[in-house]
Amino acid sequence: MSFLHKAWPAMATRSTRPMSRAKADTLLLLLACGLVLAPHALHLPIWITGICLAMMVWRGWITFRGNRMPPRWLLLPIAVLAMGGVYFTFKTFFGQEAGVAMLVLLLTFKLLEMHASRDLFVVVFLSFFLLLTTFFYSQTIATALLMIAAVITMLTAQLSFQYTDAVPPLRKRLRLGATIFALAVPLTVVLFVLFPRIQGPLWGMPADANAGRSGLSDNMSPGNIAKLALSQDVAFRVKFIDAVPENSKLYWRGIVLDQYDGRTWTKRPSRNQANPQIMWTPRGTPVRYQVTQEPNMRRWLFALELPEAAPQLQNNRTGITPDIQLISERPISSRIRYDVTSYLDYDLQPNETRASLQEWLELPASYNPNTLTFAAELRKQTDDDLTAVNSVLKFFRQEKFSYTLQPPLLGRNGIDEFLFSTRAGFCEHYAGAFVVMMRAMDIPARVVTGYQGGQMNPVDGFMTVRQADAHAWAEVWLANRGWVRVDPTAAVAPERIERNSNSSTTPAFGGLINMNIGPDSWLRKIRFSWDAVNNGWNQWVLNYTPDRQKSLLQSLGFGNIDWRTMTALMFAIGSVLTLLIAFPLLANRKKIDPLDAAYAKLSKQMAQHGYPRQAHEGPRSYSVRLLNSASRLTQEQKHAIKNFLIIYEAARYRPLEKSALPDVLSKLTSLLKKSR
């Protein structure tokens, strides 16, 4: 007990003692480096993240304890092993992933080898470069905000090491760092808007560019669309030029499936060929709109049924197939924007021959015998194809079918089990079963997958279609009418069509919590506002393509501008902005007294000799110390320094006529030369 009483005062004194400036500045630098490295932790191999974390903790411990830096003979083997691990993991030292991994490791190792000011600049500039590599992974608003915070913190840390006398409080240093960042923003905006842009990213796509890859696939089996029902990922956004159609008419056509093997619907590869000769007759008023589609690494595009023609894409040819699929020559690997005109009322291929429709009647042998028998019985009770279609829809409405996101598993004869046993399913169950029954009744039919509905954002006027809006429906061919859309899901759950599945609830925490959002709730308004901000970021920042740049400049009256004119305009506006920013700073710059400037030069010279002036020392006490203890200085230098400080002290602390100032400055300059 007596030991604790004796030790406690010493511990308390140590804990309340103010932290030294060197420690505080180093810890601020470590914080800035932590902000730079944090986004990489989610994308690098776990062993690299572990080593970096260990190095950062080690450096922090050295700073707190005031220990010496580790010797090179200890750091060098660790660095060599780490580089070997990089090669073992990536099989190369080159490329994006291996390069970023090495830069991350180099930064953390350099923090343990800081011995001079040049090492600080290496750490700072390496950190700024690593900030750019963060955008390889993500280019969202949250990432940009984190990088802004990292830049301001790194600037503050760099400034902290530059002060030679009293250091301002951390709040003022942060304010100065933020001010420096803000001064660079106008010029950055000019460079972003006017710098001649190239098609596609400079160093490849960010990792989140293919976020839409989890969307619709080119096949359909029970459950694969239901898996998307809770996904709030955006499939595409739509800006309507004409009036927005009612929700029940918003069928965004995607993939047409024709082959069925007893469980999975697929499409023939031959149906990926575009054919401009399509027989169809539009009716009514067209609807014009613009689609901003997220990348999905697939070749298909989405449009309301029925698009007038294939949209035009930059450097990627598009076409429309005979079964009305919009396809591109290459997969959609980046966010794209295209204009479409659709007719919601039409007659599609009404004059097809029976021979050309045979492939839409094919069914696999030895599957679903009960369904085939039931379809044959219904067919005997009907006089024409339209009556047969209505009889199947009536069967869905009158029997106890349910619409659910968690349907039971089905066996080999899945259609039989669904129609006569489980009677619970999602849209793919109803669409698939309906098409099988149609074909069993000798009525050509096919499955269409895409999206249904959408949510209009009143803040920016864009309709957002999410993966949760994925849907499957059917098309049947009727004489004199052609292909007609039939949605059997509407017979069971009409509310799914009248009000899309994404309009009333918002899954949170991975779908564990379902937050009911009223039409006027504050949560709904916040969500719409945030979606509008994200959409604006996507439209004007991430999707600022060469075409977008040209149209913006043309709207400002520059006409058909080329890259030379654009570069000259960029330099002209950038120069004007630089002058506007620099002039107030130079005009308000604190004027340095010429006597103080000469004194500062002497202090700097002596600091280079190893005799820096202390903050508490005046000219006389500084002179005494230099003359008595500066063994590296010659007698001539000491004599010059003594005379310099005598003249400076007399000029500074006694009244001095303005006419005498030039003569005094001349003497001080001469003595400065002798003291070197």
Short mmCIF file of C-alpha atoms in Angstrom, two decimals, residues 216-217 219-226 228-229 250-257 265 302 305 393 396 403 425-435 446-453 467-475 485-491 493 496-497 501:
data_model
loop_
_atom_site.label_atom_id
_atom_site.label_comp_id
_atom_site.label_asym_id
_atom_site.label_seq_id
_atom_site.Cartn_x
_atom_site.Cartn_y
_atom_site.Cartn_z
CA LEU A 216 -30.71 -9.65 -63.53
CA SER A 217 -29.01 -12.56 -65.25
CA ASN A 219 -31.52 -17.09 -67.11
CA MET A 220 -34.43 -17.56 -64.72
CA SER A 221 -35.11 -20.31 -62.24
CA PRO A 222 -37.32 -20.32 -59.13
CA GLY A 223 -35.88 -17.96 -56.54
CA ASN A 224 -33.24 -15.99 -58.47
CA ILE A 225 -35.42 -12.87 -58.93
CA ALA A 226 -36.80 -13.16 -55.38
CA LEU A 228 -33.16 -9.28 -55.58
CA ALA A 229 -36.38 -8.21 -53.85
CA LEU A 250 -44.02 0.91 -66.42
CA TYR A 251 -42.66 -2.38 -67.79
CA TRP A 252 -38.93 -1.97 -68.38
CA ARG A 253 -38.12 -4.68 -70.90
CA GLY A 254 -34.82 -6.52 -70.57
CA ILE A 255 -34.22 -10.17 -71.51
CA VAL A 256 -36.52 -12.53 -73.43
CA LEU A 257 -36.21 -16.22 -72.49
CA TRP A 265 -35.40 -20.61 -68.51
CA PHE A 302 -33.57 -1.39 -70.56
CA GLU A 305 -42.22 -1.55 -73.83
CA LEU A 393 -55.58 -16.16 -65.22
CA PHE A 396 -54.67 -18.04 -60.54
CA TYR A 403 -47.28 -13.97 -53.52
CA GLY A 425 -44.21 -18.08 -55.22
CA PHE A 426 -42.66 -14.93 -56.60
CA CYS A 427 -43.08 -13.42 -60.06
CA GLU A 428 -40.74 -15.95 -61.73
CA HIS A 429 -42.94 -18.82 -60.46
CA TYR A 430 -46.10 -17.34 -61.96
CA ALA A 431 -44.51 -16.24 -65.24
CA GLY A 432 -42.77 -19.58 -65.76
CA ALA A 433 -45.85 -21.67 -64.91
CA PHE A 434 -48.07 -19.50 -67.11
CA VAL A 435 -45.80 -19.87 -70.17
CA ARG A 446 -42.26 -16.67 -73.82
CA VAL A 447 -40.88 -15.24 -70.57
CA VAL A 448 -39.70 -11.62 -70.36
CA THR A 449 -37.58 -10.35 -67.47
CA GLY A 450 -36.82 -6.76 -66.58
CA TYR A 451 -38.15 -4.29 -64.05
CA GLN A 452 -41.63 -3.09 -63.20
CA GLY A 453 -42.47 0.30 -61.75
CA GLN A 467 -32.97 -4.18 -58.13
CA ALA A 468 -35.94 -4.69 -55.81
CA ASP A 469 -38.15 -3.78 -58.80
CA ALA A 470 -36.92 -6.79 -60.81
CA HIS A 471 -39.87 -8.59 -62.37
CA ALA A 472 -40.82 -11.36 -64.77
CA TRP A 473 -43.90 -11.53 -66.98
CA ALA A 474 -45.13 -13.39 -70.03
CA GLU A 475 -45.94 -12.69 -73.67
CA ARG A 485 -48.02 -8.86 -72.63
CA VAL A 486 -49.71 -10.91 -69.90
CA ASP A 487 -48.62 -10.52 -66.29
CA PRO A 488 -49.93 -13.46 -64.24
CA THR A 489 -48.49 -11.89 -61.05
CA ALA A 490 -51.12 -9.16 -61.37
CA ALA A 491 -53.83 -11.81 -61.11
CA ALA A 493 -51.02 -9.68 -56.30
CA ARG A 496 -47.42 -5.38 -56.83
CA ILE A 497 -48.16 -3.79 -60.21
CA SER A 501 -42.62 -3.34 -54.29
#
